[in-house]
Amino acid sequence: MSQDQSEKNSTFALGDATKLVHGGTIRSEFGETSESLFLTSGYVYQSAESAEARFKGDEEGYIYSRFLNPTIKMFEERMKLLEGADDARATATGMAAVTASVLCYLNAGDHIVSAKALFGSCRYVVETLLPRFGVEVTLINGSDLEAWKAAMKPNTKAVFFETPTNPTLELVDMQGVADIAHNAGAIVIIDNVFATPILQKPLEHGADVVCYSATKHIDGQGRCLGGIVLGSQDYVDDHLHDYMRQTGPSISPFNAWVMLKGLETLPLRVEKASANAARVADVLADHAKVSRALYPGRADHPQHELAKRQMKGFGTMVAFELEGGKAAAFDFMNKLEIIKISNNLGDTKSLVTHPSTTTHQRLEEEDRLELSITQGLVRLSIGVEDCDDLINDITRAL
Ligand SMILES: *Cc1c(COP(=O)(O)O)cnc(C)c1O
């Protein structure tokens, strides 16, 4: 078995699209073009001595798929090349990735500062789960750098946020927060799902650790759950590796194979869906029934300048507000023909969500309103369909 050296041997720097087609490939002796699916839990050894040497770490090789499998390794390697990270570990879901990223690093008595505007389950992890294990938590308004500064304490060990946020597409200044966190001795963990690794590279803006739900754009076709955590060699060696190996939130080789193949078309899908999203946002902004349209690529987005600074493109998500509240939102959603009602996102199929009754139902109304999640707020995850069809569907339903 040999590692495809296309990345290491190239005499020139490769772009993302090339890395995502060729990077990290491990070819078997059969010389297959497409990446192999190693659907195996264990491995056989040539001798008892070899098994002993592998467990001792004296001999390279696979031991058990909970912590090493060739297909999973290909997915991790390809993601490392895309993200520019030293190392990575793939996980069973995006939530397993987020949970691993904080639990592997924090101890009882440590403090974490997090933005309030988070994917619902991420908010549960920082607000409810971590305090049960003695981690102190401060939740703040992530777009306010002064609030980040004021929240730092001597025992602050990590900060956590997503940008753009779900569902209102507010931005957090990654470099601004990273400077504050690093000054206080804390690491920066970013959930980069909404932006995608194509349009935003958090490690270039001060982040130390990046998490993904690969379920979203990386699979992008609604088939498999998966996730990944990427970071420095020290973070992976000293914290993440043992946590993954001993607690086992690992991805299945089959799902890793789906993700690996998904990466090959990720730039094409993200580019097309983002172009569609930008057009949909403009149509919504001009529509009489819409009181506000939220898209970081529009000049009227309050943080458009920051978006231009830290994003290479503005993403596949659009949110907007209907004046008639929940009734108007439900009526709009029920009238759509092409765009499907679902809480998923980052799919080739365009999807619509009513956050206040689904993804953010668990929050108190007061907390929802603090995050601008009103009853009239609708979230769209735009897919790769013909944009004219999406616009017809939306304007008809409005
Ligand atoms: C979906 C999502 C997650 C969780 O990922 P799963 O794969 O569903 O576990 C975490 N963060 C964000 C921003 C997400 O959109």
Coordinates of C-alpha atoms and ligand atoms in Angstrom, one line a residue:
M1 CA 0.0 0.0 0.0
S2 CA 1.4 3.4 -0.9
Q3 CA 0.5 6.9 -0.1
D4 CA -0.3 8.9 -3.2
Q5 CA 2.4 11.5 -3.3
S6 CA 0.6 13.9 -5.7
E7 CA 0.4 16.6 -3.1
K8 CA 3.9 16.2 -1.6
N9 CA 5.7 15.6 -4.9
S10 CA 4.1 18.5 -6.9
T11 CA 6.6 21.1 -7.7
F12 CA 4.0 23.9 -7.4
A13 CA 1.4 24.8 -4.8
L14 CA -1.9 23.2 -5.5
G15 CA -5.3 24.8 -5.3
D16 CA -8.2 23.5 -3.1
A17 CA -10.0 21.8 -6.0
T18 CA -6.9 19.8 -6.9
K19 CA -6.2 18.8 -3.3
L20 CA -9.8 17.7 -2.9
V21 CA -9.6 15.3 -5.9
H22 CA -6.2 13.9 -5.3
G23 CA -5.0 14.6 -1.8
G24 CA -4.5 12.0 0.8
T25 CA -5.2 9.0 -1.5
I26 CA -3.8 5.7 -0.3
R27 CA -3.7 3.2 -3.2
S28 CA -3.8 -0.6 -2.6
E29 CA -1.7 -3.0 -4.7
F30 CA -4.6 -3.1 -7.2
G31 CA -4.0 0.5 -8.3
E32 CA -7.7 1.4 -8.1
T33 CA -8.6 4.9 -9.5
S34 CA -11.4 5.6 -7.0
E35 CA -10.5 5.5 -3.3
S36 CA -11.1 2.1 -1.6
L37 CA -13.6 1.5 1.1
F38 CA -11.9 -0.6 3.9
L39 CA -15.0 -1.8 5.7
T40 CA -13.1 -3.6 8.4
S41 CA -13.1 -3.3 12.2
G42 CA -9.8 -5.0 12.8
Y43 CA -6.5 -6.1 11.1
V44 CA -4.5 -9.3 11.0
Y45 CA -0.9 -9.6 12.0
Q46 CA 1.8 -11.8 10.3
S47 CA 3.0 -13.0 13.7
A48 CA 2.5 -12.7 17.4
E49 CA 5.7 -10.7 17.5
S50 CA 4.3 -8.2 14.9
A51 CA 1.1 -7.7 17.0
E52 CA 3.3 -7.0 20.1
A53 CA 5.4 -4.5 18.1
R54 CA 2.4 -2.7 16.8
F55 CA 0.9 -2.3 20.2
K56 CA 4.2 -1.1 21.5
G57 CA 4.4 1.5 18.7
D58 CA 7.6 -0.1 17.4
E59 CA 6.0 -1.1 14.1
E60 CA 3.8 1.1 11.9
G61 CA 0.4 -0.3 10.9
Y62 CA -3.3 -0.5 11.7
I63 CA -4.6 -2.0 14.9
Y64 CA -8.3 -1.3 15.2
S65 CA -10.7 1.0 13.3
R66 CA -11.9 2.8 16.4
F67 CA -8.7 4.9 16.0
L68 CA -7.2 4.1 12.6
N69 CA -8.6 2.8 9.3
P70 CA -7.2 3.5 5.8
T71 CA -10.5 5.0 4.5
I72 CA -10.9 7.2 7.5
K73 CA -7.3 8.3 7.2
M74 CA -7.8 9.3 3.6
F75 CA -10.7 11.5 4.7
E76 CA -8.7 13.1 7.5
E77 CA -5.6 13.7 5.2
R78 CA -7.7 15.3 2.5
M79 CA -9.4 17.6 5.1
K80 CA -6.0 18.5 6.5
L81 CA -4.8 19.6 3.1
L82 CA -7.9 21.7 2.6
E83 CA -7.8 23.3 6.0
G84 CA -4.0 23.7 6.2
A85 CA -4.1 21.9 9.6
D86 CA -1.3 19.7 11.1
D87 CA -3.6 16.9 12.0
A88 CA -7.3 15.8 12.2
R89 CA -9.6 13.2 13.7
A90 CA -12.9 12.3 12.0
T91 CA -15.9 11.7 14.2
A92 CA -19.3 10.0 13.9
T93 CA -21.3 13.3 13.8
G94 CA -20.7 17.0 13.9
M95 CA -21.8 17.0 17.5
A96 CA -19.3 14.3 18.4
A97 CA -16.7 16.6 16.8
V98 CA -17.7 19.7 18.8
T99 CA -18.0 17.6 22.1
A100 CA -14.6 16.0 21.5
S101 CA -13.0 19.4 20.7
V102 CA -13.9 20.8 24.2
L103 CA -14.0 17.7 26.4
C104 CA -10.5 16.5 25.3
Y105 CA -9.0 19.9 26.3
L106 CA -10.9 21.3 29.3
N107 CA -10.6 20.2 32.9
A108 CA -12.8 20.8 36.0
G109 CA -12.0 24.4 37.2
D110 CA -11.3 25.7 33.7
H111 CA -13.4 28.5 32.1
I112 CA -14.8 28.7 28.6
V113 CA -16.3 31.8 26.9
S114 CA -18.7 31.1 24.1
A115 CA -21.0 33.1 21.8
K116 CA -24.7 32.7 22.6
A117 CA -25.7 32.3 19.0
L118 CA -24.9 28.7 18.4
F119 CA -26.4 25.6 16.7
G120 CA -28.9 24.3 19.3
S121 CA -26.9 21.2 20.4
C122 CA -23.6 23.1 20.6
R123 CA -25.3 25.5 23.0
Y124 CA -26.4 22.4 25.1
V125 CA -22.8 21.2 25.2
V126 CA -21.3 24.5 26.4
E127 CA -24.2 25.7 28.6
T128 CA -25.5 22.4 30.1
L129 CA -23.0 19.6 29.7
L130 CA -19.6 21.3 30.5
P131 CA -20.8 22.8 33.8
R132 CA -21.8 19.3 35.0
F133 CA -18.1 18.4 34.8
G134 CA -17.0 21.5 36.7
V135 CA -16.2 23.8 33.7
E136 CA -17.3 27.4 34.2
V137 CA -19.1 28.9 31.2
T138 CA -19.7 32.5 30.2
L139 CA -22.1 33.1 27.2
I140 CA -21.8 36.5 25.4
N141 CA -22.9 38.3 22.3
G142 CA -20.2 37.1 19.9
S143 CA -20.3 40.1 17.6
D144 CA -19.2 42.4 20.5
L145 CA -15.4 42.3 20.9
E146 CA -15.6 44.3 24.2
A147 CA -17.8 41.5 25.6
W148 CA -15.2 38.9 24.7
K149 CA -12.5 41.1 26.4
A150 CA -14.6 41.5 29.5
A151 CA -15.4 37.8 29.8
M152 CA -11.7 36.6 30.0
K153 CA -10.6 35.3 33.4
P154 CA -7.3 33.8 34.6
N155 CA -8.7 30.3 34.2
T156 CA -10.1 30.9 30.7
K157 CA -8.8 28.0 28.6
A158 CA -10.9 28.1 25.5
V159 CA -13.3 30.2 23.5
F160 CA -15.9 28.7 21.2
F161 CA -18.1 30.2 18.4
E162 CA -19.5 29.8 14.9
T163 CA -19.5 32.4 12.2
P164 CA -21.7 33.1 10.4
T165 CA -24.2 32.0 13.1
N166 CA -27.2 29.9 12.8
P167 CA -29.8 31.1 11.9
T168 CA -29.4 34.9 11.7
L169 CA -26.1 34.9 9.9
E170 CA -24.3 37.3 12.2
L171 CA -20.5 37.3 12.0
V172 CA -17.9 37.0 14.7
D173 CA -14.5 38.8 14.0
M174 CA -12.2 35.7 14.1
Q175 CA -8.9 37.5 14.3
G176 CA -10.3 40.0 16.8
V177 CA -11.5 37.3 19.2
A178 CA -8.3 35.2 18.6
D179 CA -6.1 38.1 19.7
I180 CA -8.2 38.6 22.9
A181 CA -8.2 34.8 23.6
H182 CA -4.5 34.3 23.0
N183 CA -3.6 37.2 25.2
A184 CA -5.6 35.5 28.0
G185 CA -3.9 32.1 27.3
A186 CA -7.0 30.5 25.8
I187 CA -7.3 28.5 22.6
V188 CA -9.9 29.4 19.8
I189 CA -12.3 26.7 18.7
I190 CA -14.5 27.5 15.7
D191 CA -17.4 25.6 14.3
N192 CA -17.0 26.4 10.6
V193 CA -20.1 24.6 9.2
F194 CA -22.0 27.6 7.9
A195 CA -19.1 29.1 6.0
T196 CA -17.7 25.8 4.7
P197 CA -13.9 25.1 4.4
I198 CA -14.0 26.4 0.9
L199 CA -15.2 29.9 1.7
Q200 CA -13.5 30.5 5.1
K201 CA -10.2 29.3 6.6
P202 CA -10.3 29.9 10.3
L203 CA -6.7 28.8 10.9
E204 CA -5.6 31.8 8.7
H205 CA -7.6 34.1 11.1
G206 CA -6.2 33.0 14.4
A207 CA -8.2 29.8 15.2
D208 CA -6.4 26.9 16.8
V209 CA -9.1 24.2 16.3
V210 CA -11.7 23.9 13.6
C211 CA -14.8 21.6 13.8
Y212 CA -17.2 20.5 11.1
S213 CA -20.4 18.6 10.8
A214 CA -19.4 16.8 7.6
T215 CA -23.1 15.9 7.4
K216 CA -23.7 19.3 5.9
H217 CA -21.8 20.5 2.8
I218 CA -19.0 17.9 2.9
D219 CA -21.4 15.0 2.2
G220 CA -23.8 17.6 1.0
Q221 CA -26.2 15.1 -0.5
G222 CA -28.2 14.2 2.6
R223 CA -26.8 10.6 3.1
C224 CA -24.5 10.2 6.0
L225 CA -23.7 11.8 9.4
G226 CA -20.1 12.6 10.1
G227 CA -17.7 15.2 11.6
I228 CA -14.1 16.2 12.0
V229 CA -11.8 18.1 14.3
L230 CA -8.7 19.8 12.9
G231 CA -5.9 21.4 14.8
S232 CA -2.2 21.7 15.6
Q233 CA 0.0 18.6 16.1
D234 CA 0.3 19.4 19.8
Y235 CA -3.5 19.7 20.3
V236 CA -4.1 16.4 18.5
D237 CA -1.2 14.5 20.1
D238 CA -1.6 15.8 23.7
H239 CA -5.4 16.0 23.8
L240 CA -7.6 14.8 20.9
H241 CA -5.9 11.6 20.0
D242 CA -6.3 9.8 23.4
Y243 CA -9.8 11.1 23.8
M244 CA -10.8 9.7 20.4
R245 CA -8.9 6.4 20.9
Q246 CA -10.3 5.7 24.4
T247 CA -13.8 7.0 24.2
G248 CA -14.6 6.0 20.6
P249 CA -16.9 8.6 18.9
S250 CA -15.3 7.4 15.6
I251 CA -16.8 7.6 12.2
S252 CA -17.6 4.4 10.3
P253 CA -15.4 3.7 7.3
F254 CA -18.4 3.7 5.1
N255 CA -19.4 7.2 6.1
A256 CA -15.8 8.4 5.8
W257 CA -15.8 7.0 2.3
V258 CA -18.9 8.9 1.4
M259 CA -17.4 12.1 2.9
L260 CA -14.1 11.5 1.0
K261 CA -15.9 11.3 -2.3
G262 CA -18.1 14.3 -1.3
L263 CA -15.0 16.4 -1.0
E264 CA -14.1 15.9 -4.7
T265 CA -17.2 17.9 -5.7
L266 CA -17.3 20.3 -2.7
P267 CA -15.9 23.4 -4.4
L268 CA -18.4 22.9 -7.4
R269 CA -21.4 22.5 -5.1
V270 CA -20.5 25.3 -2.8
E271 CA -19.8 27.7 -5.6
K272 CA -23.1 27.0 -7.4
A273 CA -25.2 27.0 -4.2
S274 CA -23.5 30.3 -3.0
A275 CA -24.2 32.0 -6.4
N276 CA -27.8 30.8 -6.1
A277 CA -28.0 32.0 -2.5
A278 CA -26.8 35.5 -3.4
R279 CA -29.5 35.9 -6.1
V280 CA -32.2 34.5 -3.8
A281 CA -31.1 37.0 -1.1
D282 CA -31.4 39.9 -3.5
V283 CA -34.9 38.8 -4.7
L284 CA -36.0 38.5 -1.0
A285 CA -34.6 41.9 -0.1
D286 CA -36.6 43.5 -2.8
H287 CA -39.9 41.7 -2.0
A288 CA -42.7 43.7 -0.4
K289 CA -43.7 40.9 2.0
V290 CA -40.2 40.6 3.4
S291 CA -39.2 43.0 6.2
R292 CA -35.5 42.1 6.2
A293 CA -33.2 39.7 4.3
L294 CA -30.0 38.5 5.9
Y295 CA -27.1 37.5 3.8
P296 CA -23.4 38.4 4.5
G297 CA -22.7 39.1 0.8
R298 CA -25.2 42.0 0.7
A299 CA -24.0 45.5 1.2
D300 CA -26.9 46.1 3.7
H301 CA -25.6 43.3 6.0
P302 CA -24.4 45.1 9.1
Q303 CA -21.1 43.2 9.0
H304 CA -20.5 43.2 5.3
E305 CA -17.1 44.7 5.6
L306 CA -16.0 42.0 8.1
A307 CA -17.5 39.3 5.8
K308 CA -15.3 40.6 2.9
R309 CA -12.3 40.5 5.2
Q310 CA -12.7 36.9 6.5
M311 CA -14.7 35.1 3.9
K312 CA -13.8 34.2 0.3
G313 CA -17.5 33.9 -0.5
F314 CA -20.7 34.4 1.4
G315 CA -22.2 31.0 1.7
T316 CA -25.2 28.9 0.9
M317 CA -27.5 30.1 3.8
V318 CA -30.0 33.0 3.6
A319 CA -32.4 34.1 6.4
F320 CA -35.4 36.5 6.1
E321 CA -38.2 37.8 8.1
L322 CA -41.9 37.8 7.2
E323 CA -44.1 40.4 8.8
G324 CA -47.0 38.1 9.5
G325 CA -45.1 36.0 12.1
K326 CA -45.5 32.3 12.5
A327 CA -48.7 32.1 10.4
A328 CA -47.1 33.8 7.4
A329 CA -43.9 31.7 7.8
F330 CA -45.8 28.4 7.9
D331 CA -48.0 29.5 4.9
F332 CA -44.9 30.4 2.9
M333 CA -43.3 27.1 3.7
N334 CA -46.3 25.0 3.0
K335 CA -46.8 26.7 -0.4
L336 CA -43.2 25.8 -1.6
E337 CA -43.1 23.1 -4.3
I338 CA -39.3 22.6 -5.0
I339 CA -37.8 23.8 -1.7
K340 CA -38.4 21.1 0.9
I341 CA -39.1 21.6 4.6
S342 CA -36.2 20.2 6.6
N343 CA -33.9 21.2 9.5
N344 CA -30.9 19.9 7.6
L345 CA -28.6 22.3 5.6
G346 CA -25.8 22.4 3.2
D347 CA -27.6 19.9 0.8
T348 CA -27.8 19.9 -3.0
K349 CA -31.5 20.2 -2.4
S350 CA -32.8 23.6 -1.3
L351 CA -34.3 23.3 2.2
V352 CA -36.4 25.6 4.4
T353 CA -36.6 25.8 8.2
H354 CA -38.6 27.7 10.7
P355 CA -36.0 28.0 13.5
S356 CA -38.2 29.2 16.4
T357 CA -40.5 26.1 16.2
T358 CA -37.8 23.5 15.3
T359 CA -34.0 24.0 15.7
H360 CA -34.4 26.7 18.4
Q361 CA -37.6 25.4 20.0
R362 CA -35.7 24.4 23.2
L363 CA -34.7 28.0 24.0
E364 CA -37.0 30.3 26.1
E365 CA -38.8 32.9 23.9
E366 CA -36.8 35.6 25.7
D367 CA -33.5 33.9 24.7
R368 CA -34.7 33.5 21.1
L369 CA -35.6 37.2 20.8
E370 CA -32.2 38.1 22.2
L371 CA -30.8 36.2 19.2
S372 CA -33.3 37.9 16.8
I373 CA -35.0 34.5 16.2
T374 CA -38.5 35.9 15.8
Q375 CA -41.7 33.9 14.8
G376 CA -41.5 35.4 11.3
L377 CA -37.9 34.3 10.7
V378 CA -37.3 31.8 7.9
R379 CA -34.0 30.1 7.1
L380 CA -33.1 28.8 3.7
S381 CA -30.3 26.4 2.8
I382 CA -29.9 27.0 -0.9
G383 CA -29.0 24.1 -3.1
V384 CA -27.6 23.6 -6.6
E385 CA -30.9 23.6 -8.6
D386 CA -31.6 26.1 -11.5
C387 CA -31.7 29.4 -9.7
D388 CA -34.7 30.6 -11.8
D389 CA -36.7 27.7 -10.5
L390 CA -35.9 28.5 -6.9
I391 CA -36.8 32.1 -7.4
N392 CA -40.1 31.2 -9.1
D393 CA -40.9 28.8 -6.2
I394 CA -40.1 31.5 -3.6
T395 CA -42.0 34.4 -5.3
R396 CA -45.0 32.2 -6.0
A397 CA -45.2 31.1 -2.3
L398 CA -44.8 34.7 -1.1
Ligands
LIG1 C1 -25.5 20.4 12.0 C2 -24.5 21.2 12.8 C3 -23.8 20.7 13.9 C4 -24.0 19.2 14.3 O1 -23.7 18.3 13.3 P1 -24.4 16.8 13.2 O2 -23.6 16.2 12.1 O3 -25.8 17.0 12.9 O4 -24.1 16.2 14.5 C5 -23.0 21.5 14.6 N1 -22.8 22.8 14.3 C6 -23.5 23.4 13.3 C7 -23.3 24.8 13.0 C8 -24.3 22.6 12.5 O5 -25.0 23.2 11.5

